[in-house]
Coordinates of C-alpha atoms in Angstrom, one line a residue:
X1 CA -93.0 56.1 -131.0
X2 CA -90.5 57.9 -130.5
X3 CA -90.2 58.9 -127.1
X4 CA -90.5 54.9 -126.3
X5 CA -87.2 52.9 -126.1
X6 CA -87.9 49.0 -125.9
X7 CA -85.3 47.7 -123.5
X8 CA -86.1 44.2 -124.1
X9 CA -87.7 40.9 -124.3
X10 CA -87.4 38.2 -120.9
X11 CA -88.5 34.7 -120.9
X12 CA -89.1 33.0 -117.6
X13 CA -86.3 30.6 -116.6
X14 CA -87.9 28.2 -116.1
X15 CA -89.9 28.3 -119.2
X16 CA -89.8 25.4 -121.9
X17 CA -87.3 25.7 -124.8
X18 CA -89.8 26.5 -127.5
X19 CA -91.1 29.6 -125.2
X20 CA -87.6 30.8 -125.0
X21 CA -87.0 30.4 -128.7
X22 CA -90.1 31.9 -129.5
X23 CA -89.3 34.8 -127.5
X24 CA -85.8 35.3 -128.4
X25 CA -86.9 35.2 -131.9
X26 CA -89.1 38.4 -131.3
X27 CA -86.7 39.9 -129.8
X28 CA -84.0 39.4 -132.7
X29 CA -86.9 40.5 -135.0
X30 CA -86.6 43.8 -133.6
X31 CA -83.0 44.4 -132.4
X32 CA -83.3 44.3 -129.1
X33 CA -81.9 42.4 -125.7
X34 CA -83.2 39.0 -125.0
X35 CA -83.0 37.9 -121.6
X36 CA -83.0 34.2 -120.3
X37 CA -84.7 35.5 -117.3
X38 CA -87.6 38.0 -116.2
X39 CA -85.2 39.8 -113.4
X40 CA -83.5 42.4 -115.8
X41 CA -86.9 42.9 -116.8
X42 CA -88.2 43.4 -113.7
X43 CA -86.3 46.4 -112.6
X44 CA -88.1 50.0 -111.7
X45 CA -84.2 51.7 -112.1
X46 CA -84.4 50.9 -115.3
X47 CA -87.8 49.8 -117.0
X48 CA -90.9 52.2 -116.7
X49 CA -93.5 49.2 -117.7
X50 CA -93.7 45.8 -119.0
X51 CA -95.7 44.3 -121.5
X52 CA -97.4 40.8 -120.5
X53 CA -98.0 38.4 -123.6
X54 CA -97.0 35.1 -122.6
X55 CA -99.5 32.2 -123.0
X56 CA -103.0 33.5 -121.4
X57 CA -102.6 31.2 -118.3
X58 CA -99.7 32.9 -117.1
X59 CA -101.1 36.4 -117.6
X60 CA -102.0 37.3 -114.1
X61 CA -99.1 35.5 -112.6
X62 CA -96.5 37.9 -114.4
X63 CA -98.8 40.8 -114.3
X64 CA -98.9 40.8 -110.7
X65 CA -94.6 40.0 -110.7
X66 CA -94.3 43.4 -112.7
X67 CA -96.8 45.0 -109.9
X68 CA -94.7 43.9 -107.1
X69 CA -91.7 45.4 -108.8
X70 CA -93.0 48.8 -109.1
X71 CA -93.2 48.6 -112.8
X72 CA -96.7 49.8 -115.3
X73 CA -98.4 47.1 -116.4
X74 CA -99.8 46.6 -119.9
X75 CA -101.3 43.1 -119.9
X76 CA -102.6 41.6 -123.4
X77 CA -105.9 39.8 -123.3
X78 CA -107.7 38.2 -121.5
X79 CA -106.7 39.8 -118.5
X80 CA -107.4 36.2 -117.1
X81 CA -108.6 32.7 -117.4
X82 CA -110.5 32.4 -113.9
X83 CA -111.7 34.4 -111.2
X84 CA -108.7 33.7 -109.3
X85 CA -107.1 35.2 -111.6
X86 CA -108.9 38.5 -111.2
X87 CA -108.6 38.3 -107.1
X88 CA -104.4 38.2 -107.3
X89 CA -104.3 41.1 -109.6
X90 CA -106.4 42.9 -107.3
X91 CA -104.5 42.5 -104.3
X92 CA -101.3 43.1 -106.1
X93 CA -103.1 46.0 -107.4
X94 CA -103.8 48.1 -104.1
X95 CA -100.8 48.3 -102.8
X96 CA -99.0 48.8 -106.0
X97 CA -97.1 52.0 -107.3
X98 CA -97.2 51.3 -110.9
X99 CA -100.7 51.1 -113.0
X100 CA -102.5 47.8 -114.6
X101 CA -104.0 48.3 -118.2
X102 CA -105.0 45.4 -120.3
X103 CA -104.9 45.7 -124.4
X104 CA -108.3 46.8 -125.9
X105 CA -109.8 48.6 -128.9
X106 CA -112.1 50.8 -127.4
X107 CA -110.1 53.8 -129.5
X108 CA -111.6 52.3 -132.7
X109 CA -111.8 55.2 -134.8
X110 CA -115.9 53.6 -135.7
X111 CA -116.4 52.7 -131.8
X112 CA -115.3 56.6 -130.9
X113 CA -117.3 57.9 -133.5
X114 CA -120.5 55.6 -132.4
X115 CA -120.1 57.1 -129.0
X116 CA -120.5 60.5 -129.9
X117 CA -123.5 59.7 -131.7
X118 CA -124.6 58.5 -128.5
X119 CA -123.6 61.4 -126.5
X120 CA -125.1 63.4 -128.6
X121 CA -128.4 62.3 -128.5
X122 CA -129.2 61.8 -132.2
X123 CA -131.0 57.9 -132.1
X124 CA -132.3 58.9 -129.0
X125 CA -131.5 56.0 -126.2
X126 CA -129.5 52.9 -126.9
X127 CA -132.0 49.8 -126.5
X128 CA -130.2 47.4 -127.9
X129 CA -126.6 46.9 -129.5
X130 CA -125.8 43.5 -132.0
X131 CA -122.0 43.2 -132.2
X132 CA -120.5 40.1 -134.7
X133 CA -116.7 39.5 -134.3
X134 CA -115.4 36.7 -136.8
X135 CA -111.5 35.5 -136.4
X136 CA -110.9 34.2 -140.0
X137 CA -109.7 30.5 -140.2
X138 CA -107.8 30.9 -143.3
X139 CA -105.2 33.2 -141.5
X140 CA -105.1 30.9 -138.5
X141 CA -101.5 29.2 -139.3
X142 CA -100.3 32.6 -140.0
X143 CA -102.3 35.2 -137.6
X144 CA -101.2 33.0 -134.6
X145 CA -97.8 32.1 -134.4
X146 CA -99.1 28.5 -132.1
X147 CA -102.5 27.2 -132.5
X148 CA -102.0 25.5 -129.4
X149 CA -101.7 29.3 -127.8
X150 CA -105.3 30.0 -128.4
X151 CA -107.2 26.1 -128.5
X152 CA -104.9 24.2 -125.7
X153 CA -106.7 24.9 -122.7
X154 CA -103.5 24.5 -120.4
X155 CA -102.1 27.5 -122.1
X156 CA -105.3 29.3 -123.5
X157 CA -107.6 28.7 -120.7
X158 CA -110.4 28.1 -122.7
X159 CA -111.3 28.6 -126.5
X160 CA -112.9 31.6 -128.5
X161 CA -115.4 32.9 -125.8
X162 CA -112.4 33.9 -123.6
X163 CA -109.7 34.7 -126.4
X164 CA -112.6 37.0 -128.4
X165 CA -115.7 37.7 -126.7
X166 CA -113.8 40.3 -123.9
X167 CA -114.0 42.8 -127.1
X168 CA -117.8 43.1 -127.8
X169 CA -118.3 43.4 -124.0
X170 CA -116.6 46.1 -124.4
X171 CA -117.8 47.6 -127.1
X172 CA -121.3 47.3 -125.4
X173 CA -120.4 48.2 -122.2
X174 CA -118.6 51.3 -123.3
X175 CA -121.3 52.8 -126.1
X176 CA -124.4 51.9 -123.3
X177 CA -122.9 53.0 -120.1
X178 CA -124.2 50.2 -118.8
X179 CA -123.5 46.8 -116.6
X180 CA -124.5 43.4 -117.9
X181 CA -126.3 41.5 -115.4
X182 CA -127.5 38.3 -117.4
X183 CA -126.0 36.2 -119.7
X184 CA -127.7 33.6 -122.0
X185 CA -125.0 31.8 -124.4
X186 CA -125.0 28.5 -126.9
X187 CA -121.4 28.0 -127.7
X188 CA -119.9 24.8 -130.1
X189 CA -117.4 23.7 -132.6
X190 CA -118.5 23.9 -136.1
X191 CA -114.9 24.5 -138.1
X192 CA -112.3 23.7 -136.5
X193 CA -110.7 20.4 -136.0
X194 CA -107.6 21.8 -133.9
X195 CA -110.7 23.4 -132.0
X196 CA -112.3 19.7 -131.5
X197 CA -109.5 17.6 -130.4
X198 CA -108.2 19.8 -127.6
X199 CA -112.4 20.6 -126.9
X200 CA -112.8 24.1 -126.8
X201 CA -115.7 25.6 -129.2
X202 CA -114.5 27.9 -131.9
X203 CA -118.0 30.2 -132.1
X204 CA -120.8 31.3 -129.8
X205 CA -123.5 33.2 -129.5
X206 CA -124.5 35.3 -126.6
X207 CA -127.5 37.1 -125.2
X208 CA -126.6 39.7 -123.2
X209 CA -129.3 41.5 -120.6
X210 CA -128.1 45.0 -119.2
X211 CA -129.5 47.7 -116.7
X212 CA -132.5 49.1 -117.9
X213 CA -133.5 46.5 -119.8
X214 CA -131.3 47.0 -122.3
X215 CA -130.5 44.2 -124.7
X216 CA -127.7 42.7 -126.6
X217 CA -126.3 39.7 -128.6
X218 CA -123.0 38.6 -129.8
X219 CA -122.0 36.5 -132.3
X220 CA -118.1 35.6 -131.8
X221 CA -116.0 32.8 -133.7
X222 CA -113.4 31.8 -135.4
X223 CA -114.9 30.8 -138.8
X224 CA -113.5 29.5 -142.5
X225 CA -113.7 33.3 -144.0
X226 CA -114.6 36.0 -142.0
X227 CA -116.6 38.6 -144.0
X228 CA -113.0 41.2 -143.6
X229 CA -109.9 41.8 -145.3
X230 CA -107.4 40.8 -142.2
X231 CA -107.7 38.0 -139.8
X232 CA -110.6 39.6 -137.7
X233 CA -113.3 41.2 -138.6
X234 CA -116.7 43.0 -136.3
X235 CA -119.3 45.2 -137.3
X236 CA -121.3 47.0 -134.5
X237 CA -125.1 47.8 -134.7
X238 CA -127.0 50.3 -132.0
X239 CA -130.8 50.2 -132.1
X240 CA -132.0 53.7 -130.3
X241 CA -135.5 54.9 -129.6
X242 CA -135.0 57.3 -132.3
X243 CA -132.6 55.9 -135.0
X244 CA -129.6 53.6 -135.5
X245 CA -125.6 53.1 -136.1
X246 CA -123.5 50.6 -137.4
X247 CA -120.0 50.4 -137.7
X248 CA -117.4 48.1 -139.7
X249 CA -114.1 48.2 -137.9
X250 CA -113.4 46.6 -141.0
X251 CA -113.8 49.1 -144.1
X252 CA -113.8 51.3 -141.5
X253 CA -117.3 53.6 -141.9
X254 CA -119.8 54.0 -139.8
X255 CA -123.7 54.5 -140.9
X256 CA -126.5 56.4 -139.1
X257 CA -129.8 56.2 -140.0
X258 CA -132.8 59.2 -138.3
X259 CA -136.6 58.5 -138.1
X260 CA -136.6 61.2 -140.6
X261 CA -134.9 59.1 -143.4
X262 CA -131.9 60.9 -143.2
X263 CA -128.7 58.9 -143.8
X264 CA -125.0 59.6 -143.2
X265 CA -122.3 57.4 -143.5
X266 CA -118.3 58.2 -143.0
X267 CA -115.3 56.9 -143.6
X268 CA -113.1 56.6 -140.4
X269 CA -109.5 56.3 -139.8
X270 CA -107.7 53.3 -141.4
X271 CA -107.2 49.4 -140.9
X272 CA -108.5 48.5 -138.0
X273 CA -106.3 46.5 -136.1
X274 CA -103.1 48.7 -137.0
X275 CA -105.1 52.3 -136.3
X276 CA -106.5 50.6 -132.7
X277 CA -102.9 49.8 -131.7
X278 CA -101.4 52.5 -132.6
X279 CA -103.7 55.1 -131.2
X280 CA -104.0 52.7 -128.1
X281 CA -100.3 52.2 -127.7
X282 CA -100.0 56.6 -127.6
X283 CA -102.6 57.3 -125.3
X284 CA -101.4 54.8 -123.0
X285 CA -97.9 55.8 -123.1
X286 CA -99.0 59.7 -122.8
X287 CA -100.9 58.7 -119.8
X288 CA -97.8 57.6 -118.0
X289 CA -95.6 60.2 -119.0
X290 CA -98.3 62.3 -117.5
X291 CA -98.7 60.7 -114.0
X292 CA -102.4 59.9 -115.1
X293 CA -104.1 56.0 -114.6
X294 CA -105.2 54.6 -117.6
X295 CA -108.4 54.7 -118.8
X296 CA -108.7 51.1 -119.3
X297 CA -108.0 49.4 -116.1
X298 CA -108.5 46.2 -113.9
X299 CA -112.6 47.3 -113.1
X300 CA -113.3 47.1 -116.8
X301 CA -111.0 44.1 -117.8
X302 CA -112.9 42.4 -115.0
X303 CA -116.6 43.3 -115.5
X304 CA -116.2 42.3 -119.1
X305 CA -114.1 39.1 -117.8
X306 CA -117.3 38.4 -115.5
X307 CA -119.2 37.8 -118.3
X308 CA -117.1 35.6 -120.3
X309 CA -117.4 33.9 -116.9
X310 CA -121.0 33.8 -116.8
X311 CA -121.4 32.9 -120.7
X312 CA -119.5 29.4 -119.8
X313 CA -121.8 28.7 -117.1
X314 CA -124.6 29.0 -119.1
X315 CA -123.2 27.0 -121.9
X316 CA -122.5 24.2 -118.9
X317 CA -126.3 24.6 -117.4
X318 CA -128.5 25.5 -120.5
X319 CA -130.1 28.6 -118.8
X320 CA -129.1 32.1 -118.5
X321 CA -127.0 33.1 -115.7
X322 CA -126.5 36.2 -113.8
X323 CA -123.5 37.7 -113.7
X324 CA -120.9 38.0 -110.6
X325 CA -119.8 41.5 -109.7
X326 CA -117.5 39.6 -106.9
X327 CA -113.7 40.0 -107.4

């Protein structure tokens, strides 16, 4: 983008070696300023926002440091690993003069076309959405730079059902309308070793009630071969009163079938993961340069994170659990 200038890349100074190494790296990567220390980073006179991707436990911690500074805030996910987590970056929050946005793909060429279907009216009302999201484990050592980033709970927080499961929610959350007030979910580890030994599962599956009596599952995980051509794959299908969608992020198309027999089905965009990021990245950098809060903000990142919350209780008790609208 061209109207972006990266300034640079900080690594707390108190941070371990291999952090700072790591980070440096990126930085060389790119041609850009490293910094041995957050506090050039964390200056309104000259940096407009920050991006947070550290380790997921320290998320909200630096998230709320760039709030206090009077700097935007782009956080990657999950937004958290607790619901402490959520409380600080709502306090630091409201009395902030920057914004808080968290990474997400709900501009998915396929998702943004399955909402207009919706809009419009043409399967009539939603009644039940099936989302599948598969993290392929033969672009594990490669997709993520540290394993122990995403399956050591002292810097992940927890294993796939907080790395992945934040994106379905939103999916379903975002082509419903609607809240999810109950959460069923059977989580283990089936694949992975790394998964095992630090004991975090690396697949789920989650049954999802919503307002209106409104129904969904998810299947999330990270499995040998995801059915995709990258390291993640999901597919998307909406059951309406009068027809039904689907969507592979993957391909990407999207289907519709009518009561009528009609089918359509269109190609959409390009690659997932690069087309999301890159039409995220520009709407959420014209937002800013337009005085407007982003669309994706703290109240989403935290009703999908409520869930997440409410899937590992119910893997800990067996029975469905309803979901916390407490920050």
């Amino acid at each position: 983008m061209a109207d972006v200038e990266l300034v640079g890349v900080a690594e707390d100074s108190v941070s371990p070696a291999w952090m700072k190494g790591d980070s440096a790296k990126a930085a060389a990567a790119v041609g850009i300023a490293y910094f041995d220390s957050l506090v050039p980073l964390l200056d309104a006179n000259t940096v407009d926002a920050v991006v947070v991707c550290s380790e997921p436990t320290r998320h909200a911690e630096l998230a709320a440091r760039a709030l206090a500074a009077g700097l935007h805030v782009l956080v990657d996910k999950p937004i958290g690993v607790n619901r402490a987590d959520i409380a600080q970056l709502a306090k630091a929050e409201a009395t902030a003069v920057g914004t808080l946005s968290v990474i997400n793909r709900l501009q998915s060429p396929a998702v943004q076309r399955l909402r207009r279907w919706v809009d419009a009216g043409t399967m009539g009302l939603p009644l039940h959405v099936d989302v599948e999201w598969f993290a392929s484990g033969a672009h594990f050592a490669t997709s993520v730079e540290r394993p122990e980033l995403v399956v050591d709970p002292s810097l992940s927080g927890g294993g796939e059902l907080l790395n992945f499961l934040l994106y379905p929610v939103d999916y379903i959350r975002f082509l419903t309308g609607l809240e999810v007030v109950e959460v069923h979910c059977e989580a283990s580890t089936l694949f992975s070793q790394l998964h095992e030994e630090n004991g975090v599962e690396d697949c789920a599956i989650v049954s999802l009630l919503l307002e209106n009596a409104v129904t969904a599952t998810v299947t999330v995980g990270r499995v040998p071969a995801a059915p995709g051509l990258g390291p993640v794959s999901s597919s998307i299908r909406i059951l309406g009163s009068h027809g039904n969608a689907s969507s592979d992020d993957d391909k990407p198309q999207v289907s519709r079938y009518d009561t009528a027999g009609g089918i359509s089905a269109l190609p959409v965009g390009g690659p997932s993961s690069v087309a999301i990021l890159r039409i995220m990245l520009k709407q959420y950098v014209q937002e800013l340069q337009s005085g407007r809060t982003p669309t994706y903000g703290l109240h989403d990142a935290a009703a999908s994170f409520a869930v997440i919350e409410a899937a590992y209780d119910s893997v800990k008790s067996g029975q469905p659990v309803r979901v916390s609208t407490a920050r």
